[in-house]
Coordinates of C-alpha atoms and ligand atoms in Angstrom, one line a residue:
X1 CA 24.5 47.7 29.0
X2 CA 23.9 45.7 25.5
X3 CA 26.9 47.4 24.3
X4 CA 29.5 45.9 26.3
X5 CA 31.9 43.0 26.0
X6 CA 31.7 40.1 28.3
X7 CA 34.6 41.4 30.0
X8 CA 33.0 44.8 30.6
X9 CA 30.4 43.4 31.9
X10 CA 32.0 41.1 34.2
X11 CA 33.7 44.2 35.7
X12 CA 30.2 45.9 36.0
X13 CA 28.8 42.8 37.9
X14 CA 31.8 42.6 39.9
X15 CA 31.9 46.3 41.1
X16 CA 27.9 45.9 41.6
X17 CA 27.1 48.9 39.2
X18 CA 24.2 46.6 37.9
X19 CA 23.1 42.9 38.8
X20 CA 23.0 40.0 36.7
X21 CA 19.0 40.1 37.0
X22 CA 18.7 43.9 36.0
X23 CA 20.9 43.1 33.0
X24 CA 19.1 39.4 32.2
X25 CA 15.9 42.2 32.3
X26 CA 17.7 44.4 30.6
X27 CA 17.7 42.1 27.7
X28 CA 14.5 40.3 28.0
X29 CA 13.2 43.5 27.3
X30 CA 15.3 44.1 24.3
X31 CA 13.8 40.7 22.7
X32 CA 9.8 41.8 23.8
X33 CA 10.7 45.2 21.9
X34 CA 12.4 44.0 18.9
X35 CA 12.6 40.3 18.5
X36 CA 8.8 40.1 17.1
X37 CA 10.6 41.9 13.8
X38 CA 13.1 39.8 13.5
X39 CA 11.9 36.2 14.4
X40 CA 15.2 35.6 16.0
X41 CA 14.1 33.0 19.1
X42 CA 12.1 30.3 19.1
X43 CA 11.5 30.1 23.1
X44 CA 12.5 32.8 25.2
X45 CA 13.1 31.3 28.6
X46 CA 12.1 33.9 31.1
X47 CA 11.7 32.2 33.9
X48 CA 14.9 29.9 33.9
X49 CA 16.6 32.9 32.9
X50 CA 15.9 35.0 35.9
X51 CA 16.6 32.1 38.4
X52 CA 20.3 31.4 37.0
X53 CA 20.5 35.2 37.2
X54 CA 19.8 35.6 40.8
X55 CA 22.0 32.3 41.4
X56 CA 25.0 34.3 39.6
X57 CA 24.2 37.1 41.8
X58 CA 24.5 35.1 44.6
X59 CA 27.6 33.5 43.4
X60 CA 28.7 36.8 43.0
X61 CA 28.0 38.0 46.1
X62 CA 30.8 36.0 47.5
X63 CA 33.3 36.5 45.4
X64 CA 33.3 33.2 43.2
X65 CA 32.2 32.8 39.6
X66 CA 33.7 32.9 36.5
X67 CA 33.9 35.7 33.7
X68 CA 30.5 34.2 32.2
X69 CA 28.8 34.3 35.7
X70 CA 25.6 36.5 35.1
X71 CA 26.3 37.1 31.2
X72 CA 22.9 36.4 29.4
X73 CA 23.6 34.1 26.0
X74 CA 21.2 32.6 23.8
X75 CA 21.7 28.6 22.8
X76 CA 20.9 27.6 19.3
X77 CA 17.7 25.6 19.1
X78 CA 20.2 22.7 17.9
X79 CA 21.4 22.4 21.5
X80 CA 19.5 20.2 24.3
X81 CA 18.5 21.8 26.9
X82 CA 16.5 20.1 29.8
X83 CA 13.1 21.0 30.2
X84 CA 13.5 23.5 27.5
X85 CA 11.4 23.1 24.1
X86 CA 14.2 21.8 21.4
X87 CA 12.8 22.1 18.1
X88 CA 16.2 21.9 15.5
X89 CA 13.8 24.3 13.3
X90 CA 11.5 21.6 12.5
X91 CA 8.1 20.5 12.9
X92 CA 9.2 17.3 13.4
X93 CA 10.5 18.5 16.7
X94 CA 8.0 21.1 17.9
X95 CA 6.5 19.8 20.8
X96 CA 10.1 18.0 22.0
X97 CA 11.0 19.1 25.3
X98 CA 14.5 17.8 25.9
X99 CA 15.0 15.4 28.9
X100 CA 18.9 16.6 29.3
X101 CA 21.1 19.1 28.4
X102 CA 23.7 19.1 25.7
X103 CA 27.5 18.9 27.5
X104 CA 28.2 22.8 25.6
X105 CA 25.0 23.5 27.2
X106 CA 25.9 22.2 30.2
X107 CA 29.2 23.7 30.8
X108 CA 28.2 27.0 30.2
X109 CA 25.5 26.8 32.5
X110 CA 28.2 25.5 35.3
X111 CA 30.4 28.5 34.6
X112 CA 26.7 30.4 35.3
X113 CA 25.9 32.2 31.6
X114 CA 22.4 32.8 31.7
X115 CA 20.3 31.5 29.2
X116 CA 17.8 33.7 27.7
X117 CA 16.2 31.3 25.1
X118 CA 16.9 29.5 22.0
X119 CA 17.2 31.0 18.8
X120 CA 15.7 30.1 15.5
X121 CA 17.9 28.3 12.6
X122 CA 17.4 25.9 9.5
X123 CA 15.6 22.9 10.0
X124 CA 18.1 20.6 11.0
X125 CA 20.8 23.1 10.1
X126 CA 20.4 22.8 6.5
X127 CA 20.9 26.3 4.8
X128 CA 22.3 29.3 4.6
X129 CA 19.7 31.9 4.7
X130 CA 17.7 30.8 7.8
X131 CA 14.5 30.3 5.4
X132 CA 14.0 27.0 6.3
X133 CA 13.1 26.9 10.0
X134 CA 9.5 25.5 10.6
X135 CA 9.3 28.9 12.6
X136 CA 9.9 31.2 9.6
X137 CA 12.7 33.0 8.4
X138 CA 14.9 35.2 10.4
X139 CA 15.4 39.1 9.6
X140 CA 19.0 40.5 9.1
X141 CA 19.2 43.1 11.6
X142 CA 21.7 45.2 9.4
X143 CA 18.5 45.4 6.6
X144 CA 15.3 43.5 7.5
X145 CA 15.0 43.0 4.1
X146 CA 17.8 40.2 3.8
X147 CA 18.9 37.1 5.5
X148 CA 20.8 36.7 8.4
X149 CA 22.9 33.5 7.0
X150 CA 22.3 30.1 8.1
X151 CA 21.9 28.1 9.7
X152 CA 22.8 29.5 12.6
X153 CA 21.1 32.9 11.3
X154 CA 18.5 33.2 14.9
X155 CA 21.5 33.3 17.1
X156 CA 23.4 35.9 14.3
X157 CA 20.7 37.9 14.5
X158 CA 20.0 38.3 17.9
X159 CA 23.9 39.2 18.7
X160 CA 24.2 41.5 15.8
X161 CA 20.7 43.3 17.2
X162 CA 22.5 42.9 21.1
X163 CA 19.4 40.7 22.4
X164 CA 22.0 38.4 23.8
X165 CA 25.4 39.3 24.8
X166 CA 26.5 36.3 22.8
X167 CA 25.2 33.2 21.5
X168 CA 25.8 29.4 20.3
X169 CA 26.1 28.4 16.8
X170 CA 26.9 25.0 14.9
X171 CA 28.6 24.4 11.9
X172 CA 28.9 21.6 9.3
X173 CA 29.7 23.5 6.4
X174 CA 29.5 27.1 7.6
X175 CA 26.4 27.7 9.9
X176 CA 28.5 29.9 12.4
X177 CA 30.9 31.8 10.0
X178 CA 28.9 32.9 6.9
X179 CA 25.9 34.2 9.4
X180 CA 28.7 35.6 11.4
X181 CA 29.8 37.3 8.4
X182 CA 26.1 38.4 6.9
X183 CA 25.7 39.8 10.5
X184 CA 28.8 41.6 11.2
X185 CA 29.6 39.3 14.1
X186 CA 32.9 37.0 15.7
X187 CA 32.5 33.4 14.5
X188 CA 34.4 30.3 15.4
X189 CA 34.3 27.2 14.3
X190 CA 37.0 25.0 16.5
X191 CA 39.0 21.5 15.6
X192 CA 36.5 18.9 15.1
X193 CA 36.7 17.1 18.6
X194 CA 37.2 20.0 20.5
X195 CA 33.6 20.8 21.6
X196 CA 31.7 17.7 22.3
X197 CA 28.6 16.8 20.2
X198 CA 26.8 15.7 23.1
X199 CA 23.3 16.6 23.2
X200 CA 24.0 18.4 19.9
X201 CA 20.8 17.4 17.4
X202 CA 23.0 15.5 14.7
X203 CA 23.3 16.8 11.0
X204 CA 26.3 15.4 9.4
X205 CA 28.2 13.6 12.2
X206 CA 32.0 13.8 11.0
X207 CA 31.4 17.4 10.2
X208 CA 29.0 19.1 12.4
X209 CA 31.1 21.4 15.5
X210 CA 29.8 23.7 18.1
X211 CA 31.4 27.1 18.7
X212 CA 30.8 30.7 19.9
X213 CA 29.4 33.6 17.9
X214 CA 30.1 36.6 19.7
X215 CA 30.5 40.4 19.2
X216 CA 34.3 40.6 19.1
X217 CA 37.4 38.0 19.3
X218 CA 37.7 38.3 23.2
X219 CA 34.4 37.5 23.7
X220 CA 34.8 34.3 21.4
X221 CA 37.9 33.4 24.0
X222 CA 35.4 33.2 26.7
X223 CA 32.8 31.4 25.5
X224 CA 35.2 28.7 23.4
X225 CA 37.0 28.3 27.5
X226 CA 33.8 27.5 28.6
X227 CA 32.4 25.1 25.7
X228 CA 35.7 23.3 24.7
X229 CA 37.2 20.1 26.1
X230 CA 37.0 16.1 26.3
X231 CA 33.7 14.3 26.7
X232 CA 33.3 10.6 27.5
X233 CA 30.1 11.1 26.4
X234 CA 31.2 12.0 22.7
X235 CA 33.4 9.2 21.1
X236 CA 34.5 12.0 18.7
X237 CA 35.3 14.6 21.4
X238 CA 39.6 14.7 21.6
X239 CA 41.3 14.1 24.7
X240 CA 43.5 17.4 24.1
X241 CA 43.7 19.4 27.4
X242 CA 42.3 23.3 26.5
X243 CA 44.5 26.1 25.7
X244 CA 44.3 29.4 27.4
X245 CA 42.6 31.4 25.1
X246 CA 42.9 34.6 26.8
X247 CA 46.6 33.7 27.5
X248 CA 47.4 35.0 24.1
X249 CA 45.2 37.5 22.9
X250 CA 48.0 40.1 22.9
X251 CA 50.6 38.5 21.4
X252 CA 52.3 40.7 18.3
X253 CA 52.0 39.4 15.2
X254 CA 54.8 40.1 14.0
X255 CA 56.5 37.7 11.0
X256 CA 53.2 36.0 11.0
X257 CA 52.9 34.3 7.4
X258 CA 49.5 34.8 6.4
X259 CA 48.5 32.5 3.3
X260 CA 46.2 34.0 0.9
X261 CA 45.0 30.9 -1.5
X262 CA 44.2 32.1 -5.0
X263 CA 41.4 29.9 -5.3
X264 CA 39.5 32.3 -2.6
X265 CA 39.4 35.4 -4.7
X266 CA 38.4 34.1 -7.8
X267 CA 36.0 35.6 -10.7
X268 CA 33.1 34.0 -8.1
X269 CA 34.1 36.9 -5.6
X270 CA 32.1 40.1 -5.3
X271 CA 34.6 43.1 -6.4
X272 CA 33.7 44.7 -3.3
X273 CA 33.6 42.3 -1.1
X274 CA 37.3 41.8 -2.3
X275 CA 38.2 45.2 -1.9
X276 CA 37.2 45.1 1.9
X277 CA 39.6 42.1 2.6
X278 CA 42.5 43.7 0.8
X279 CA 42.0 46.5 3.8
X280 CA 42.1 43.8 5.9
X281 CA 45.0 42.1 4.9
X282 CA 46.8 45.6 4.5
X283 CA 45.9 46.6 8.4
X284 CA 47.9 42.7 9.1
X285 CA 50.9 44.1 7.3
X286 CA 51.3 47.3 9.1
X287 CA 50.8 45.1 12.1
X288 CA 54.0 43.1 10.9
X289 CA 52.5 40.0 9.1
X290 CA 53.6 38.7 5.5
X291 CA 50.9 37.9 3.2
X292 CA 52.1 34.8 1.1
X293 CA 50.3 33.2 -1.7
X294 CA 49.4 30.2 -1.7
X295 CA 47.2 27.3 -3.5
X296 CA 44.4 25.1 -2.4
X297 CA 44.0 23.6 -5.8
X298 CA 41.4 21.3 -4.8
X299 CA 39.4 24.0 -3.7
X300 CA 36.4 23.4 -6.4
X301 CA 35.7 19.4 -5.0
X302 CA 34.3 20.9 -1.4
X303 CA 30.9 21.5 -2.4
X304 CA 30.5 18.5 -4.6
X305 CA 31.5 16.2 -2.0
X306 CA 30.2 17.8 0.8
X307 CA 26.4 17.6 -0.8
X308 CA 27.5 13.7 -1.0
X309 CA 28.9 12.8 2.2
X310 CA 26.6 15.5 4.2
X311 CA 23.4 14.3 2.9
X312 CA 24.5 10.9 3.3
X313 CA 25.0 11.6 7.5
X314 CA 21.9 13.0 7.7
X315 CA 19.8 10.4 6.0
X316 CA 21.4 8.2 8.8
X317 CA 21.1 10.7 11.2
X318 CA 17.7 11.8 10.5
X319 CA 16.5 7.7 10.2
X320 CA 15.6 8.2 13.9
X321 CA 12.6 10.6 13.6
X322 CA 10.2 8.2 12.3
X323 CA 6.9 9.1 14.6
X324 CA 8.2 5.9 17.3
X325 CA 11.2 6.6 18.7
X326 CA 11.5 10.3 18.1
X327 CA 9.3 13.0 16.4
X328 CA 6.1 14.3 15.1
X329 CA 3.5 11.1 14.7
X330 CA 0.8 11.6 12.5
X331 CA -3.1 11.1 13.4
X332 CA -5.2 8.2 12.9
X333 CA -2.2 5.7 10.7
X334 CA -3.6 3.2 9.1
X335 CA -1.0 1.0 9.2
X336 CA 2.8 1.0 10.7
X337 CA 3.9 1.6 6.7
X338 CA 1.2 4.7 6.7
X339 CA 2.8 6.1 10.0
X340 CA 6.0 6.1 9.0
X341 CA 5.2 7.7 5.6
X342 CA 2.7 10.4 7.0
X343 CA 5.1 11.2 9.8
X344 CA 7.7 12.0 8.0
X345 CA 6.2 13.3 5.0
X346 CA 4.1 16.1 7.5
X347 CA 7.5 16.5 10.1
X348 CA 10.2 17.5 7.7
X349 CA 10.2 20.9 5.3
X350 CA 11.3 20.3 1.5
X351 CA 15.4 21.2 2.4
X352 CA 15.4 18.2 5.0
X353 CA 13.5 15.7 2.7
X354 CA 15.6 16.9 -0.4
X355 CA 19.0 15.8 1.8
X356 CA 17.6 12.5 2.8
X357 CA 16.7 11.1 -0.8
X358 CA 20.0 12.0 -2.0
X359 CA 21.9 10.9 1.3
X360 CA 20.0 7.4 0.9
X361 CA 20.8 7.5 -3.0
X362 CA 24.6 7.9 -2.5
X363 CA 24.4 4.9 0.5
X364 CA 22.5 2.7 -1.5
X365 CA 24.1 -0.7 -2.6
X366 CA 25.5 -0.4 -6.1
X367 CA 26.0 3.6 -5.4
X368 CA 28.1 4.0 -2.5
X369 CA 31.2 2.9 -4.0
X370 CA 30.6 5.7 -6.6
X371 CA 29.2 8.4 -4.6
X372 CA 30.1 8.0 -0.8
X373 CA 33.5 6.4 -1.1
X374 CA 34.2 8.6 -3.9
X375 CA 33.6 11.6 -2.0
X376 CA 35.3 10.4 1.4
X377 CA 38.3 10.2 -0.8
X378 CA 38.2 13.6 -2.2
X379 CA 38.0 14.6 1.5
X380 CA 41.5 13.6 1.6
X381 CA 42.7 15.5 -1.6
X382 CA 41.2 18.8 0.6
X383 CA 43.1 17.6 3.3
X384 CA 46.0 17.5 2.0
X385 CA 46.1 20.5 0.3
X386 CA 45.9 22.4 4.1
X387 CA 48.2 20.5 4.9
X388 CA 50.8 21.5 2.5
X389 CA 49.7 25.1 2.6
X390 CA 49.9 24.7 7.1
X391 CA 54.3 23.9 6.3
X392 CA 54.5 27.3 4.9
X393 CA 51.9 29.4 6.4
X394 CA 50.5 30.1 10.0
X395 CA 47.1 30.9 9.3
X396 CA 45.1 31.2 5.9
X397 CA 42.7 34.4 5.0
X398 CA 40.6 35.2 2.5
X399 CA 36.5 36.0 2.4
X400 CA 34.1 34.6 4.4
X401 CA 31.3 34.4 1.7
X402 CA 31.1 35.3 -2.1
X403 CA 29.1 38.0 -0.8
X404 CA 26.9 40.1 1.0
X405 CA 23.7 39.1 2.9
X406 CA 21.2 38.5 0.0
X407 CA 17.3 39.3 -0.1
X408 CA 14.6 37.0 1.5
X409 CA 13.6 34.9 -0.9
X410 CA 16.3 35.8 -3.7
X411 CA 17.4 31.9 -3.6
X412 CA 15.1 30.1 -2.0
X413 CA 14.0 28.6 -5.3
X414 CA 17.4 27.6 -6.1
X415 CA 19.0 24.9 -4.3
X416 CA 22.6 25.5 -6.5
X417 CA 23.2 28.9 -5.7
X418 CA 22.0 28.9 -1.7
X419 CA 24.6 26.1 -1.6
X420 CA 27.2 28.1 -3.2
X421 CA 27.7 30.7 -0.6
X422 CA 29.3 28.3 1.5
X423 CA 32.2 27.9 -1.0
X424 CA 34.7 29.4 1.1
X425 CA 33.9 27.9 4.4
X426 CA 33.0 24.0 3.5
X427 CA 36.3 22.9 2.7
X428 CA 37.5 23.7 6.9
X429 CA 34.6 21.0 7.9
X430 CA 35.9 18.5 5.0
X431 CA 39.3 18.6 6.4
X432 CA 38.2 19.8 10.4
X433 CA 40.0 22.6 10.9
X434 CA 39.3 25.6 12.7
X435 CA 37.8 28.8 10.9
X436 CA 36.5 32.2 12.0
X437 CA 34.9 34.8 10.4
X438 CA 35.3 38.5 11.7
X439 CA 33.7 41.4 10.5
X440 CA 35.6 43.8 8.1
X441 CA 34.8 46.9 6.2
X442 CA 31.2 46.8 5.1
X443 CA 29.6 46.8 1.3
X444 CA 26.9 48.7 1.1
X445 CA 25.6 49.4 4.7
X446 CA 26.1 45.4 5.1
X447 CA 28.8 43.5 6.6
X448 CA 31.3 41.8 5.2
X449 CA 33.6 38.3 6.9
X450 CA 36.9 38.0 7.2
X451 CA 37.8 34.3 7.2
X452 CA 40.4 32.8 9.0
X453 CA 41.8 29.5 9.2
X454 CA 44.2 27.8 11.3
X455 CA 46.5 24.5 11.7
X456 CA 44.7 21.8 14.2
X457 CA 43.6 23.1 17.7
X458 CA 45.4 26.4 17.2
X459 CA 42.4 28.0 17.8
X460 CA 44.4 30.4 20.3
X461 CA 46.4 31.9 17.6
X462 CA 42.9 32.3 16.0
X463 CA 41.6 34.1 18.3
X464 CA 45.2 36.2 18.6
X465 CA 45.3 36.9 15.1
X466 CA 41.7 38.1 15.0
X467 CA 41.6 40.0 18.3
X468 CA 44.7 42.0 17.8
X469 CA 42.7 43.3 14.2
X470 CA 39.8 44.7 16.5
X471 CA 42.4 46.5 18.4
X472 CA 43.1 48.7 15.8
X473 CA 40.2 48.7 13.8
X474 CA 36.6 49.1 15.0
X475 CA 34.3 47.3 12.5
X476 CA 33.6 44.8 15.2
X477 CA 31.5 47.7 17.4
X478 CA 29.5 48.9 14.4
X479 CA 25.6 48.3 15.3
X480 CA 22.5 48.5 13.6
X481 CA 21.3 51.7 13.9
X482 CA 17.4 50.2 14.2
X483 CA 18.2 48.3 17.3
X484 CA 20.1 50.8 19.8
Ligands
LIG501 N1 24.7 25.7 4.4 C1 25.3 24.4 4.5 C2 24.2 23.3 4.4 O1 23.1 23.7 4.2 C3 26.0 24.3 5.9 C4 25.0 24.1 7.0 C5 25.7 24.0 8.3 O2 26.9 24.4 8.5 N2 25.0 23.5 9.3 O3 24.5 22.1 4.5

């Protein structure tokens, strides 16, 4: 059964070949067998799972539901979820139990996925390697020796070992692509606006964006139907009505014009990892597409500006877990100056703290003009440069990552280089387009992302342009061989 797409299953529940509780079992016991090697949840949810699978059975039973009615999913630990521990990764969270759900959580839940649990990620979502989480690092399924990616790495790995049909991810400058892409899974990161951030733990506020990381492009159309759309509850949510996703799957891609930006295959790209896009890019043109170059020549500002303006929104963001109003409280303070200090010195890991001295550096009076405001307006040089490249292109493609999933502990000395292998995918959150990452042909035994990017809210075509490579090619059904 943990082989199947969401639409296969669907069909399954629907012609009562199994129920939604014997395939919410099904994967429970998946996670008791393998999830103790990989690290990949945080709180499995058992019991709450098993009721909202007899509830889709019963929804089933009389011919309602929707094609996510009785599909068990795992949430990213990022995500709200009432009466559910929500921990974001961090101590400073570890005994939160969240009092409401987030809206993504929410409408899933309505369209009756089953939850199985939350999945493990970078405190706070910063990183790329999933070796920052208060609950220990997460184990790439594809070689337990590696990462997963970050930081949405717990719910990569638990797709890419089939303990969850599909999970939730965020990203702010990458989290659900370069996992995706370390994992060998479908990952989407929509318009900015088009999943609310309701009930979403904050990072980087102008940045951060909820999305679907699935097995293949079809099963990203389902989830993104069920998570998209405008929230009074999130001023930054759009009021943009939802495409059909599904509508267009099929559609040929004939005289699509496919930009390849120079600037994405650089001397910083692995040779191989190059040589698997090319294959890529050649299976587009024998589906009809036209590969045109292009340039995004401000391509090198991304990740200096985005480790301005991001630590910056989390400083702000992060202001609020000070041992009163939110958060771990240290024993015994002395005084209100000791409890502030102790709290947040004990909740937060060394990534968190490192953001939030140089996110209240760059705000500080004296600075901001220099650092914030200077960064903001490279944010419109990126922009721009889309922009540009969107009047003569449909969609953009080029690698995922610089590479490969890298070994445990290879760069969790070095700030520079972990921040590095998002230097493909930070630029899309700068100027908050969509992006995806689907899996290509693999280096070494690992897998290797395909990114793809697309004009604003043409997350259909996305999904089009993705889905119609998986019909010809099969790297999207590949699976670890240690977790069948
Ligand atoms: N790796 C990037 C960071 O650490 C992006 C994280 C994210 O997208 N949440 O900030």
């Amino acid at each position: 059964m943990h082989t199947k797409s969401i639409r296969e299953l669907a069909d399954g529940l629907r012609a009562r070949t199994f129920s939604s509780v014997e395939l919410t079992q099904h994967f429970l016991e998946r996670i008791a067998r393998f999830d103790g090697e990989l690290n990949s949840f945080v709180s499995v949810t058992q019991e709450v799972a098993l009721a909202a699978a007899t509830r889709a059975d019963e929804r089933l039973a009389k011919g309602d539901g929707a094609l996510l009615t009785g599909i068990p999913i795992a949430h990213k630990d990022i995500f709200c979820t009432e009466g559910v521990l929500t921990s974001c990764g961090s101590r400073m969270l570890e005994n939160f139990i969240a009092p409401y759900s987030a809206t993504v959580v929410e409408k899933m839940a309505a369209d009756g996925a089953v939850m199985l649990g939350k999945t493990n990620m970078d405190e706070f979502a910063m990183g790329s390697s999933n070796e920052t989480s208060h609950f220990g690092p997460v184990k790439n399924p594809w070689s337990t020796d590696c990462v997963p990616g970050g930081s949405s790495g717990g719910s990569a790995a638990s797709v890419a070992a089939r303990l969850a049909v599909a999970a939730t991810g965020t990203d702010t400058g990458g989290s659900i692509r370069q996992p995706a892409s370390f994992c060998g899974l479908t990952g989407l990161k929509p318009t900015y606006g088009r999943c609310s951030r309701w009930g979403m733990i904050a990072f980087a506020s102008s940045l951060d964006q909820a999305g679907p990381m699935t097995r293949g492009a079809e099963d990203a159309a389902i989830l993104l139907q069920s998570m998209a759309g405008f929230d009074a509850r999130d001023s930054t949510s759009v009021h943009q009505p939802v495409g059909d996703y599904l509508a267009g799957l099929e559609n040929g891609l004939k005289g699509l014009r496919i930009g390849l930006p120079t600037e994405y295959f650089d001397a910083g790209l692995d040779t191989d990892v190059a040589r698997s896009i090319e294959q890529a890019i050649n299976e587009y043109r024998r589906l009809g597409a036209e590969p045109v170059e292009i340039s995004l020549p401000n391509t090198h500002l991304a990740v200096p500006s985005y480790y301005v303006i991001a630590p910056a929104e989390c400083s702000s963001n992060l202001s609020r877990f000070d041992g009163v109003r939110f958060g771990h409280r240290c024993d015994d303070p002395k005084d209100l100056e000791d409890l502030y200090k102790r709290s947040r010195g004990e909740g937060f890991g060394p990534e968190v703290k490192r953001r939030i001295l140089m996110g209240a550096y760059a705000l500080s009076a004296g600075y901001y003009d220099a650092y914030y405001l200077k960064a903001q307006k490279l944010r419109h040089l990126i922009s721009d440069d889309f922009r540009a490249a969107f009047e003569r292109v449909d969609v953009i493609a080029g690698p995922t990552s610089p590479g490969v999933a890298f070994g445990i502990g290879e760069r969790a000395d070095d700030p520079i280089s972990m921040y590095l292998s998002d230097i493909y995918t930070i630029a899309v959150n700068m100027a908050g387009l969509p992006g995806m990452s689907i899996p290509v042909a693999p280096v070494g035994g690992k897998p290797v992302g395909l990114q793809l990017i697309g004009n604003y809210f043409d997350e259909g075509r996305l999904l089009n342009v993705a889905h119609r490579l998986q019909q010809v090619t099969d790297w999207h059904l590949a699976m670890p061989a240690a977790f069948a």
